[in-house]
PDB file of C-alpha atoms in Angstrom:
ATOM      1  CA  ILE A 728       0.000   0.000   0.000  1.00  0.00           C
ATOM      2  CA  ILE A 729       1.572   3.246  -1.120  1.00  0.00           C
ATOM      3  CA  VAL A 730      -1.161   5.797  -0.342  1.00  0.00           C
ATOM      4  CA  GLY A 731      -3.209   5.922   2.823  1.00  0.00           C
ATOM      5  CA  ASN A 732      -6.864   5.877   3.700  1.00  0.00           C
ATOM      6  CA  VAL A 733      -9.117   8.491   2.081  1.00  0.00           C
ATOM      7  CA  CYS A 734      -6.516   9.589  -0.476  1.00  0.00           C
ATOM      8  CA  LEU A 735      -8.216  11.953  -2.969  1.00  0.00           C
ATOM      9  CA  TYR A 736     -11.171  12.450  -0.625  1.00  0.00           C
ATOM     10  CA  GLY A 737     -13.341  15.149  -2.172  1.00  0.00           C
ATOM     11  CA  ALA A 738     -10.897  15.892  -4.989  1.00  0.00           C
ATOM     12  CA  THR A 739     -12.287  18.449  -7.425  1.00  0.00           C
ATOM     13  CA  ALA A 740      -9.689  18.493 -10.218  1.00  0.00           C
ATOM     14  CA  GLY A 741      -6.267  17.312 -11.298  1.00  0.00           C
ATOM     15  CA  GLU A 742      -4.653  13.994 -12.104  1.00  0.00           C
ATOM     16  CA  ALA A 743      -2.894  11.428  -9.916  1.00  0.00           C
ATOM     17  CA  TYR A 744      -0.968   8.278 -10.836  1.00  0.00           C
ATOM     18  CA  PHE A 745      -0.065   5.713  -8.161  1.00  0.00           C
ATOM     19  CA  HIS A 746       2.342   2.859  -8.894  1.00  0.00           C
ATOM     20  CA  GLY A 747       0.926   0.574  -6.236  1.00  0.00           C
ATOM     21  CA  MET A 748      -2.175  -0.043  -4.172  1.00  0.00           C
ATOM     22  CA  ALA A 749      -4.265   2.477  -2.259  1.00  0.00           C
ATOM     23  CA  ALA A 750      -5.722   1.809   1.179  1.00  0.00           C
ATOM     24  CA  GLU A 751      -9.407   2.037   2.103  1.00  0.00           C
ATOM     25  CA  ARG A 752     -11.812   4.684   0.874  1.00  0.00           C
ATOM     26  CA  PHE A 753      -9.723   5.788  -2.098  1.00  0.00           C
ATOM     27  CA  ALA A 754     -11.296   8.688  -4.051  1.00  0.00           C
ATOM     28  CA  VAL A 755     -14.370   8.883  -1.821  1.00  0.00           C
ATOM     29  CA  ARG A 756     -16.508  11.855  -2.886  1.00  0.00           C
ATOM     30  CA  ASN A 757     -14.227  12.514  -5.855  1.00  0.00           C
ATOM     31  CA  SER A 758     -15.955  15.133  -7.938  1.00  0.00           C
ATOM     32  CA  GLY A 759     -13.481  15.887 -10.689  1.00  0.00           C
ATOM     33  CA  ALA A 760     -10.040  14.303 -10.416  1.00  0.00           C
ATOM     34  CA  LYS A 761      -8.658  11.628 -12.729  1.00  0.00           C
ATOM     35  CA  ALA A 762      -6.592   8.885 -11.115  1.00  0.00           C
ATOM     36  CA  VAL A 763      -4.871   5.617 -11.940  1.00  0.00           C
ATOM     37  CA  VAL A 764      -4.044   3.185  -9.146  1.00  0.00           C
ATOM     38  CA  GLU A 765      -2.965  -0.458  -9.131  1.00  0.00           C
ATOM     39  CA  GLY A 766      -5.518  -1.674  -6.576  1.00  0.00           C
ATOM     40  CA  VAL A 767      -7.733  -0.277  -3.809  1.00  0.00           C
ATOM     41  CA  GLY A 768      -8.906  -1.379  -0.385  1.00  0.00           C
ATOM     42  CA  ASP A 769     -12.477  -1.546   0.895  1.00  0.00           C
ATOM     43  CA  HIS A 770     -15.074   1.158   0.178  1.00  0.00           C
ATOM     44  CA  GLY A 771     -13.154   2.744  -2.692  1.00  0.00           C
ATOM     45  CA  MET A 772     -14.855   5.396  -4.819  1.00  0.00           C
ATOM     46  CA  GLU A 773     -17.836   5.700  -2.471  1.00  0.00           C
ATOM     47  CA  TYR A 774     -20.155   8.596  -3.245  1.00  0.00           C
ATOM     48  CA  MET A 775     -18.207   9.748  -6.286  1.00  0.00           C
ATOM     49  CA  THR A 776     -20.005  12.524  -8.140  1.00  0.00           C
ATOM     50  CA  GLY A 777     -17.495  13.161 -10.917  1.00  0.00           C
ATOM     51  CA  GLY A 778     -14.023  12.431 -12.166  1.00  0.00           C
ATOM     52  CA  VAL A 779     -12.543   9.189 -13.434  1.00  0.00           C
ATOM     53  CA  VAL A 780     -10.787   6.402 -11.553  1.00  0.00           C
ATOM     54  CA  CYS A 781      -8.925   3.673 -13.418  1.00  0.00           C
ATOM     55  CA  ILE A 782      -7.969   0.648 -11.300  1.00  0.00           C
ATOM     56  CA  LEU A 783      -5.378  -1.845 -12.532  1.00  0.00           C
ATOM     57  CA  GLY A 784      -5.829  -4.435  -9.822  1.00  0.00           C
ATOM     58  CA  ASP A 785      -8.028  -5.766  -7.081  1.00  0.00           C
ATOM     59  CA  VAL A 786     -10.747  -3.776  -5.381  1.00  0.00           C
ATOM     60  CA  GLY A 787     -11.944  -4.313  -1.850  1.00  0.00           C
ATOM     61  CA  ARG A 788     -15.518  -4.904  -0.789  1.00  0.00           C
ATOM     62  CA  ASN A 789     -18.276  -2.326  -1.223  1.00  0.00           C
ATOM     63  CA  ALA A 790     -16.505  -0.500  -4.050  1.00  0.00           C
ATOM     64  CA  PHE A 791     -18.438   2.269  -5.802  1.00  0.00           C
ATOM     65  CA  ALA A 792     -21.199   2.386  -3.131  1.00  0.00           C
ATOM     66  CA  GLY A 793     -23.459   5.391  -3.589  1.00  0.00           C
ATOM     67  CA  MET A 794     -21.620   6.537  -6.718  1.00  0.00           C
ATOM     68  CA  SER A 795     -23.780   9.035  -8.610  1.00  0.00           C
ATOM     69  CA  GLY A 796     -21.376  10.516 -11.161  1.00  0.00           C
ATOM     70  CA  GLY A 797     -18.087  10.116 -12.903  1.00  0.00           C
ATOM     71  CA  TRP A 798     -16.737   6.871 -14.280  1.00  0.00           C
ATOM     72  CA  GLY A 799     -14.799   3.952 -12.939  1.00  0.00           C
ATOM     73  CA  PHE A 800     -12.738   1.636 -15.127  1.00  0.00           C
ATOM     74  CA  VAL A 801     -11.421  -1.571 -13.614  1.00  0.00           C
ATOM     75  CA  TRP A 802      -9.065  -4.065 -15.195  1.00  0.00           C
ATOM     76  CA  ASP A 803     -10.819  -7.248 -14.087  1.00  0.00           C
ATOM     77  CA  PRO A 804      -9.190 -10.252 -15.791  1.00  0.00           C
ATOM     78  CA  LYS A 805     -10.615 -12.659 -13.158  1.00  0.00           C
ATOM     79  CA  GLY A 806     -14.165 -11.359 -13.569  1.00  0.00           C
ATOM     80  CA  SER A 807     -14.527 -10.833  -9.814  1.00  0.00           C
ATOM     81  CA  LEU A 808     -15.582  -7.162  -9.718  1.00  0.00           C
ATOM     82  CA  ALA A 809     -19.306  -7.934  -9.574  1.00  0.00           C
ATOM     83  CA  ASP A 810     -18.725  -9.823  -6.324  1.00  0.00           C
ATOM     84  CA  LYS A 811     -17.049  -6.820  -4.678  1.00  0.00           C
ATOM     85  CA  ALA A 812     -18.783  -3.790  -6.165  1.00  0.00           C
ATOM     86  CA  ASN A 813     -21.867  -2.318  -4.562  1.00  0.00           C
ATOM     87  CA  MET A 814     -24.358  -2.476  -7.421  1.00  0.00           C
ATOM     88  CA  ASP A 815     -27.141  -0.419  -5.808  1.00  0.00           C
ATOM     89  CA  THR A 816     -26.451   2.648  -7.982  1.00  0.00           C
ATOM     90  CA  CYS A 817     -24.140   1.403 -10.743  1.00  0.00           C
ATOM     91  CA  ASP A 818     -24.002  -0.932 -13.699  1.00  0.00           C
ATOM     92  CA  LEU A 819     -20.970  -2.834 -14.925  1.00  0.00           C
ATOM     93  CA  GLU A 820     -20.444  -2.529 -18.670  1.00  0.00           C
ATOM     94  CA  PRO A 821     -17.797  -3.634 -21.158  1.00  0.00           C
ATOM     95  CA  LEU A 822     -15.244  -1.069 -22.314  1.00  0.00           C
ATOM     96  CA  VAL A 823     -16.520  -0.514 -25.868  1.00  0.00           C
ATOM     97  CA  ILE A 824     -17.387   3.184 -26.356  1.00  0.00           C
ATOM     98  CA  ASP A 825     -14.639   4.784 -28.460  1.00  0.00           C
ATOM     99  CA  GLU A 826     -14.295   7.844 -26.204  1.00  0.00           C
ATOM    100  CA  ASP A 827     -13.937   5.607 -23.129  1.00  0.00           C
ATOM    101  CA  VAL A 828     -11.359   3.393 -24.826  1.00  0.00           C
ATOM    102  CA  ALA A 829      -9.306   6.422 -25.845  1.00  0.00           C
ATOM    103  CA  MET A 830      -9.515   7.906 -22.338  1.00  0.00           C
ATOM    104  CA  VAL A 831      -8.409   4.683 -20.622  1.00  0.00           C
ATOM    105  CA  LYS A 832      -5.516   4.204 -23.053  1.00  0.00           C
ATOM    106  CA  ASP A 833      -4.450   7.813 -22.511  1.00  0.00           C
ATOM    107  CA  MET A 834      -4.592   7.401 -18.731  1.00  0.00           C
ATOM    108  CA  LEU A 835      -2.528   4.195 -18.906  1.00  0.00           C
ATOM    109  CA  THR A 836       0.010   5.878 -21.193  1.00  0.00           C
ATOM    110  CA  LYS A 837       0.393   8.740 -18.712  1.00  0.00           C
ATOM    111  CA  HIS A 838       0.615   6.236 -15.863  1.00  0.00           C
ATOM    112  CA  VAL A 839       3.577   4.572 -17.582  1.00  0.00           C
ATOM    113  CA  ALA A 840       5.219   7.931 -18.320  1.00  0.00           C
ATOM    114  CA  TYR A 841       4.860   9.225 -14.757  1.00  0.00           C
ATOM    115  CA  THR A 842       5.457   6.018 -12.782  1.00  0.00           C
ATOM    116  CA  GLY A 843       7.269   3.527 -15.013  1.00  0.00           C
ATOM    117  CA  SER A 844       4.575   0.956 -14.215  1.00  0.00           C
ATOM    118  CA  GLU A 845       5.486  -2.423 -15.667  1.00  0.00           C
ATOM    119  CA  LEU A 846       1.871  -3.558 -15.287  1.00  0.00           C
ATOM    120  CA  ALA A 847       0.476  -0.672 -17.319  1.00  0.00           C
ATOM    121  CA  THR A 848       3.185  -1.243 -19.941  1.00  0.00           C
ATOM    122  CA  ARG A 849       2.123  -4.893 -20.301  1.00  0.00           C
ATOM    123  CA  LEU A 850      -1.541  -3.915 -20.509  1.00  0.00           C
ATOM    124  CA  LEU A 851      -0.867  -1.410 -23.279  1.00  0.00           C
ATOM    125  CA  ASP A 852       1.374  -3.874 -25.148  1.00  0.00           C
ATOM    126  CA  ASP A 853      -1.480  -6.404 -25.288  1.00  0.00           C
ATOM    127  CA  TRP A 854      -4.301  -3.890 -25.660  1.00  0.00           C
ATOM    128  CA  GLU A 855      -6.776  -6.125 -27.508  1.00  0.00           C
ATOM    129  CA  LEU A 856      -6.831  -8.636 -24.652  1.00  0.00           C
ATOM    130  CA  THR A 857      -6.579  -5.895 -22.035  1.00  0.00           C
ATOM    131  CA  GLN A 858      -9.613  -4.039 -23.364  1.00  0.00           C
ATOM    132  CA  MET A 859     -11.738  -7.179 -23.141  1.00  0.00           C
ATOM    133  CA  ALA A 860     -10.871  -7.470 -19.420  1.00  0.00           C
ATOM    134  CA  PHE A 861     -11.773  -3.854 -18.564  1.00  0.00           C
ATOM    135  CA  VAL A 862     -15.110  -3.084 -16.946  1.00  0.00           C
ATOM    136  CA  LYS A 863     -16.745   0.322 -16.935  1.00  0.00           C
ATOM    137  CA  VAL A 864     -18.531   1.248 -13.716  1.00  0.00           C
ATOM    138  CA  ALA A 865     -21.405   3.462 -14.807  1.00  0.00           C
ATOM    139  CA  PRO A 866     -23.718   5.192 -12.304  1.00  0.00           C
ATOM    140  CA  ARG A 867     -27.328   4.841 -13.451  1.00  0.00           C
ATOM    141  CA  ASP A 868     -28.362   8.380 -12.452  1.00  0.00           C
ATOM    142  CA  TYR A 869     -25.385   9.858 -14.282  1.00  0.00           C
ATOM    143  CA  LYS A 870     -26.144   7.903 -17.460  1.00  0.00           C
ATOM    144  CA  ARG A 871     -29.773   9.017 -17.291  1.00  0.00           C
ATOM    145  CA  ALA A 872     -28.804  12.680 -16.775  1.00  0.00           C
ATOM    146  CA  LEU A 873     -26.394  12.569 -19.723  1.00  0.00           C
ATOM    147  CA  LYS A 874     -29.092  11.047 -21.978  1.00  0.00           C
ATOM    148  CA  GLU A 875     -31.590  13.699 -20.918  1.00  0.00           C
ATOM    149  CA  ALA A 876     -29.102  16.491 -21.624  1.00  0.00           C
ATOM    150  CA  GLU A 877     -28.353  14.988 -25.025  1.00  0.00           C
ATOM    151  CA  ALA A 878     -32.069  14.812 -25.848  1.00  0.00           C
ATOM    152  CA  GLU A 879     -32.535  18.461 -24.798  1.00  0.00           C
ATOM    153  CA  ARG A 880     -29.648  19.525 -27.070  1.00  0.00           C
ATOM    154  CA  ALA A 881     -31.175  17.604 -29.961  1.00  0.00           C
ATOM    155  CA  VAL A 882     -34.515  19.413 -29.471  1.00  0.00           C
ATOM    156  CA  GLU A 883     -32.758  22.789 -29.298  1.00  0.00           C
ATOM    157  CA  GLU A 884     -30.988  22.100 -32.595  1.00  0.00           C
ATOM    158  CA  VAL A 885     -34.268  21.513 -34.417  1.00  0.00           C
TER     159      VAL A 885
END
């Protein structure tokens, strides 16, 4: 564990790259920061309202509880995320939307540049297989709000 409990609590902006695992309650109430970490303890990303967290390892129990905004991306080659994530407010989806794929690749590329992460290097080197193992954590309320905003823009353009 290289960063302590509640690291990035309430973060509103910026980027952070951690070459190692975070303790409990990582990025709780994150509302705008982007972060890459190689694993998190229990209760990570609780009550997130914005920002993006990319996890390249295990997550503890109750991850993403109460998340209402932002996005989580988890490299989950064992397919165990559904057993640990709190699914009351979020859905787990494959990483297939072009903008999401580009964002995750960009975050991993920066993670390698800033930290020298061997894991992220391997993931990028075998991207086709890596992408299939990534899961997008998508808050239902956030998805609904984005769809409604898109529909309103479409009406305004007519």
